[in-house]
């Protein structure tokens, strides 16, 4: 399993773009990268998933360089409600039943 | 659509008492099921996962155990709780591309 490393915390202001980077130096060929968002006293919820290059949905973008040893979650124009902990998780998406281990996550604080 | 139910939502238990947390999934068959624990201000710790009835993998040997008596039911138990068992317990299941969907969580306080 690829171990992930993220910054412990980040600060931002409303309306700014926020980029959170996750390092996963020993990512395997079959591994995908999945990002989750967690609010206090709630379970994490899925944000985005990707394998390489760029993935975009209505919430965020995910940038993955060619060597796939890191990934960057990009949140456009954040608001106060984006204050949460963000986790990246690396694992085989078709390896059904494998262990899915979270890293320490990044606590994002958005200020007015 | 698939839904996941977890209960009880909160409980306060004395040290040494037993524990039973239940999780059920609706709208899917043969889900992969997970139990995580989150201590206050900490990250998510994987406790157990299961790929099928009666099949349990343990990540953190301790005084907790898990069982899967039915396809869509996952139970977390303890015979004697410790103070260190306090935390936020989350059940989750994965879909075909291993995206986790979590329940609302059970907050356990051991006194």
Short mmCIF file of C-alpha atoms in Angstrom, two decimals:
data_model
loop_
_atom_site.label_atom_id
_atom_site.label_comp_id
_atom_site.label_asym_id
_atom_site.label_seq_id
_atom_site.Cartn_x
_atom_site.Cartn_y
_atom_site.Cartn_z
CA UNK A 1 0.00 0.00 0.00
CA UNK A 2 1.30 3.41 -0.92
CA UNK A 3 1.81 5.63 2.10
CA UNK A 4 0.59 9.19 1.72
CA UNK A 5 1.96 12.43 3.13
CA UNK A 6 0.04 15.70 3.28
CA UNK A 7 0.52 19.03 5.01
CA UNK A 8 -1.10 18.97 8.43
CA UNK A 9 -2.91 22.27 7.95
CA UNK A 10 -3.54 25.09 5.49
CA UNK A 11 -5.17 28.49 5.74
CA UNK A 12 -7.00 30.34 3.00
CA UNK A 13 -9.48 33.15 2.45
CA UNK A 14 -12.85 33.07 0.83
CA UNK A 15 -12.75 33.28 -2.94
CA UNK A 16 -9.22 31.98 -3.28
CA UNK A 17 -8.14 28.84 -5.06
CA UNK A 18 -6.69 26.22 -2.71
CA UNK A 19 -4.27 23.51 -3.77
CA UNK A 20 -3.56 20.61 -1.42
CA UNK A 21 -0.74 18.29 -2.38
CA UNK A 22 -0.37 14.66 -1.40
CA UNK A 23 2.86 12.72 -1.78
CA UNK A 24 2.73 9.00 -2.55
CA UNK A 25 6.22 8.07 -3.67
CA UNK A 26 5.67 4.31 -3.76
CA UNK A 27 2.40 4.32 -5.67
CA UNK A 28 1.83 1.09 -7.59
CA UNK A 29 0.87 0.72 -11.22
CA UNK A 30 -2.70 -0.30 -10.41
CA UNK A 31 -3.27 2.33 -7.73
CA UNK A 32 -5.76 5.15 -8.10
CA UNK A 33 -5.85 8.32 -6.04
CA UNK A 34 -9.03 9.26 -4.21
CA UNK A 35 -9.72 12.40 -2.18
CA UNK A 36 -12.24 12.75 0.63
CA UNK A 37 -13.59 15.66 2.65
CA UNK A 38 -14.56 15.35 6.31
CA UNK A 39 -16.52 17.76 8.45
CA UNK A 40 -16.52 17.47 12.26
CA UNK A 41 -18.64 14.61 13.60
CA UNK A 42 -19.34 13.27 10.12
CA UNK A 43 -17.86 10.53 8.02
CA UNK A 44 -15.62 11.48 5.11
CA UNK A 45 -17.29 11.93 1.75
CA UNK A 46 -15.90 11.34 -1.71
CA UNK A 47 -14.65 14.34 -3.66
CA UNK A 48 -12.75 13.07 -6.68
CA UNK A 49 -10.76 10.12 -8.00
CA UNK A 50 -8.13 9.84 -10.70
CA UNK A 51 -5.29 7.81 -12.19
CA UNK A 52 -3.23 10.26 -14.20
CA UNK A 53 -3.19 13.74 -15.74
CA UNK A 54 -6.23 15.80 -14.82
CA UNK A 55 -9.71 15.02 -13.60
CA UNK A 56 -12.37 17.64 -13.02
CA UNK A 57 -15.86 17.49 -11.59
CA UNK A 58 -18.32 20.07 -10.31
CA UNK A 59 -16.53 20.34 -6.99
CA UNK A 60 -12.79 20.08 -7.61
CA UNK A 61 -9.94 19.25 -9.94
CA UNK A 62 -7.27 16.63 -9.42
CA UNK A 63 -3.86 17.02 -11.01
CA UNK A 64 -1.55 14.02 -11.25
CA UNK A 65 1.91 14.38 -12.85
CA UNK A 66 3.33 11.79 -15.19
CA UNK A 67 5.37 10.02 -12.49
CA UNK A 68 2.25 9.82 -10.27
CA UNK A 69 4.32 10.24 -7.11
CA UNK A 70 2.14 13.10 -5.99
CA UNK A 71 -1.27 14.57 -6.64
CA UNK A 72 -2.86 17.95 -6.08
CA UNK A 73 -6.45 18.61 -5.15
CA UNK A 74 -7.57 22.00 -6.39
CA UNK A 75 -10.59 23.72 -4.87
CA UNK A 76 -11.66 26.78 -6.88
CA UNK A 77 -12.93 29.85 -5.06
CA UNK A 78 -13.30 28.35 -1.62
CA UNK A 79 -15.98 29.45 0.81
CA UNK A 80 -16.27 29.18 4.58
CA UNK A 81 -18.15 25.92 4.13
CA UNK A 82 -15.04 24.33 2.61
CA UNK A 83 -13.39 24.40 6.04
CA UNK A 84 -12.80 20.70 6.65
CA UNK A 85 -10.16 17.97 6.74
CA UNK A 86 -9.10 16.61 3.35
CA UNK A 87 -7.64 13.15 2.91
CA UNK A 88 -5.96 11.51 -0.04
CA UNK A 89 -6.07 7.76 -0.25
CA UNK A 90 -4.15 5.56 -2.65
CA UNK A 91 -5.20 2.05 -3.56
CA UNK A 92 -6.27 -0.36 -6.24
CA UNK A 93 -9.81 0.44 -7.24
CA UNK A 94 -10.42 -3.01 -8.64
CA UNK A 95 -8.82 -4.87 -5.75
CA UNK A 96 -12.07 -5.53 -4.05
CA UNK A 97 -11.78 -5.95 -0.34
CA UNK A 98 -8.32 -4.58 0.11
CA UNK A 99 -7.45 -2.49 3.11
CA UNK A 100 -7.97 1.22 2.61
CA UNK A 101 -5.76 3.25 4.92
CA UNK A 102 -6.02 7.00 5.37
CA UNK A 103 -3.12 9.33 5.98
CA UNK A 104 -3.22 12.09 8.54
CA UNK A 105 -5.18 14.49 6.31
CA UNK A 106 -4.93 18.25 5.78
CA UNK A 107 -7.02 20.56 7.92
CA UNK A 108 -8.13 23.46 5.72
CA UNK A 109 -9.32 26.61 7.42
CA UNK A 110 -11.08 29.17 5.22
CA UNK A 111 -11.33 32.66 6.67
CA UNK A 112 -13.62 35.51 5.66
CA UNK B 1 -29.96 3.81 -4.21
CA UNK B 2 -27.57 2.52 -1.61
CA UNK B 3 -27.76 3.65 1.99
CA UNK B 4 -25.76 2.81 5.07
CA UNK B 5 -27.18 2.83 8.57
CA UNK B 6 -25.18 2.89 11.75
CA UNK B 7 -26.39 2.82 15.35
CA UNK B 8 -26.45 3.87 18.04
CA UNK B 9 -25.41 7.43 17.19
CA UNK B 10 -24.04 8.12 20.65
CA UNK B 11 -23.44 6.10 23.76
CA UNK B 12 -21.76 6.48 27.10
CA UNK B 13 -20.44 3.30 28.65
CA UNK B 14 -18.55 2.52 31.86
CA UNK B 15 -15.12 0.94 31.75
CA UNK B 16 -15.40 -2.83 31.63
CA UNK B 17 -18.83 -2.91 30.04
CA UNK B 18 -19.57 -4.62 26.71
CA UNK B 19 -20.08 -2.87 23.41
CA UNK B 20 -22.05 -3.58 20.29
CA UNK B 21 -22.20 -1.23 17.31
CA UNK B 22 -24.23 -2.19 14.25
CA UNK B 23 -23.97 -1.23 10.63
CA UNK B 24 -26.21 -2.27 7.75
CA UNK B 25 -26.11 -1.44 4.07
CA UNK B 26 -29.13 -1.35 1.78
CA UNK B 27 -29.39 -1.36 -1.97
CA UNK B 28 -26.34 -3.43 -2.81
CA UNK B 29 -25.19 -6.99 -2.44
CA UNK B 30 -21.89 -8.41 -1.23
CA UNK B 31 -20.41 -5.05 -0.26
CA UNK B 32 -16.94 -4.74 1.19
CA UNK B 33 -17.40 -3.38 4.70
CA UNK B 34 -15.07 -1.42 6.95
CA UNK B 35 -14.87 -0.20 10.55
CA UNK B 36 -12.76 2.87 11.29
CA UNK B 37 -12.15 4.71 14.53
CA UNK B 38 -11.29 8.35 14.95
CA UNK B 39 -9.99 9.61 18.27
CA UNK B 40 -10.55 13.26 19.13
CA UNK B 41 -8.55 15.48 16.80
CA UNK B 42 -6.94 12.50 15.08
CA UNK B 43 -7.09 10.74 11.76
CA UNK B 44 -9.01 7.65 10.70
CA UNK B 45 -7.69 4.34 11.98
CA UNK B 46 -8.74 1.22 10.09
CA UNK B 47 -9.93 -1.42 12.55
CA UNK B 48 -11.53 -4.20 10.51
CA UNK B 49 -12.63 -4.94 6.99
CA UNK B 50 -14.68 -7.72 5.44
CA UNK B 51 -15.14 -9.05 1.94
CA UNK B 52 -17.96 -11.43 2.78
CA UNK B 53 -20.01 -13.22 5.41
CA UNK B 54 -17.80 -14.52 8.18
CA UNK B 55 -14.64 -13.08 6.59
CA UNK B 56 -13.00 -10.51 8.84
CA UNK B 57 -9.55 -8.96 8.55
CA UNK B 58 -8.18 -7.19 11.59
CA UNK B 59 -5.81 -4.28 11.30
CA UNK B 60 -5.35 -3.36 14.93
CA UNK B 61 -5.37 -6.25 17.42
CA UNK B 62 -6.98 -5.02 20.61
CA UNK B 63 -10.00 -5.71 22.74
CA UNK B 64 -12.37 -5.08 19.84
CA UNK B 65 -13.79 -7.69 17.48
CA UNK B 66 -15.97 -7.60 14.41
CA UNK B 67 -18.47 -9.98 12.91
CA UNK B 68 -20.42 -10.19 9.70
CA UNK B 69 -23.37 -12.50 10.32
CA UNK B 70 -25.23 -11.43 7.17
CA UNK B 71 -24.17 -10.10 3.80
CA UNK B 72 -25.01 -6.49 4.57
CA UNK B 73 -24.51 -6.41 8.33
CA UNK B 74 -21.30 -5.58 10.12
CA UNK B 75 -21.02 -5.54 13.91
CA UNK B 76 -18.27 -4.14 16.11
CA UNK B 77 -18.04 -5.58 19.61
CA UNK B 78 -16.07 -5.55 22.79
CA UNK B 79 -16.42 -7.68 25.90
CA UNK B 80 -14.80 -5.11 28.22
CA UNK B 81 -14.34 -1.51 27.22
CA UNK B 82 -11.25 0.50 28.06
CA UNK B 83 -10.98 4.25 28.44
CA UNK B 84 -8.87 4.28 25.29
CA UNK B 85 -11.79 2.86 23.29
CA UNK B 86 -13.50 6.24 23.36
CA UNK B 87 -13.85 7.75 19.94
CA UNK B 88 -15.92 8.20 16.82
CA UNK B 89 -16.60 4.89 15.09
CA UNK B 90 -17.38 4.89 11.40
CA UNK B 91 -18.70 2.09 9.25
CA UNK B 92 -18.21 2.24 5.49
CA UNK B 93 -18.74 0.19 2.36
CA UNK B 94 -17.06 0.34 -1.03
CA UNK B 95 -18.51 0.27 -4.50
CA UNK B 96 -17.03 -1.29 -7.63
CA UNK B 97 -14.25 1.28 -7.86
CA UNK B 98 -13.38 1.14 -4.16
CA UNK B 99 -14.88 4.50 -3.25
CA UNK B 100 -15.81 4.48 0.43
CA UNK B 101 -19.27 5.58 1.56
CA UNK B 102 -19.49 6.20 5.28
CA UNK B 103 -22.28 5.98 7.78
CA UNK B 104 -23.15 8.81 10.14
CA UNK B 105 -20.91 7.43 12.85
CA UNK B 106 -21.26 6.33 16.47
CA UNK B 107 -19.68 8.44 19.16
CA UNK B 108 -18.55 6.33 22.11
CA UNK B 109 -17.51 7.78 25.44
CA UNK B 110 -16.06 5.39 27.97
CA UNK B 111 -16.07 6.67 31.54
#
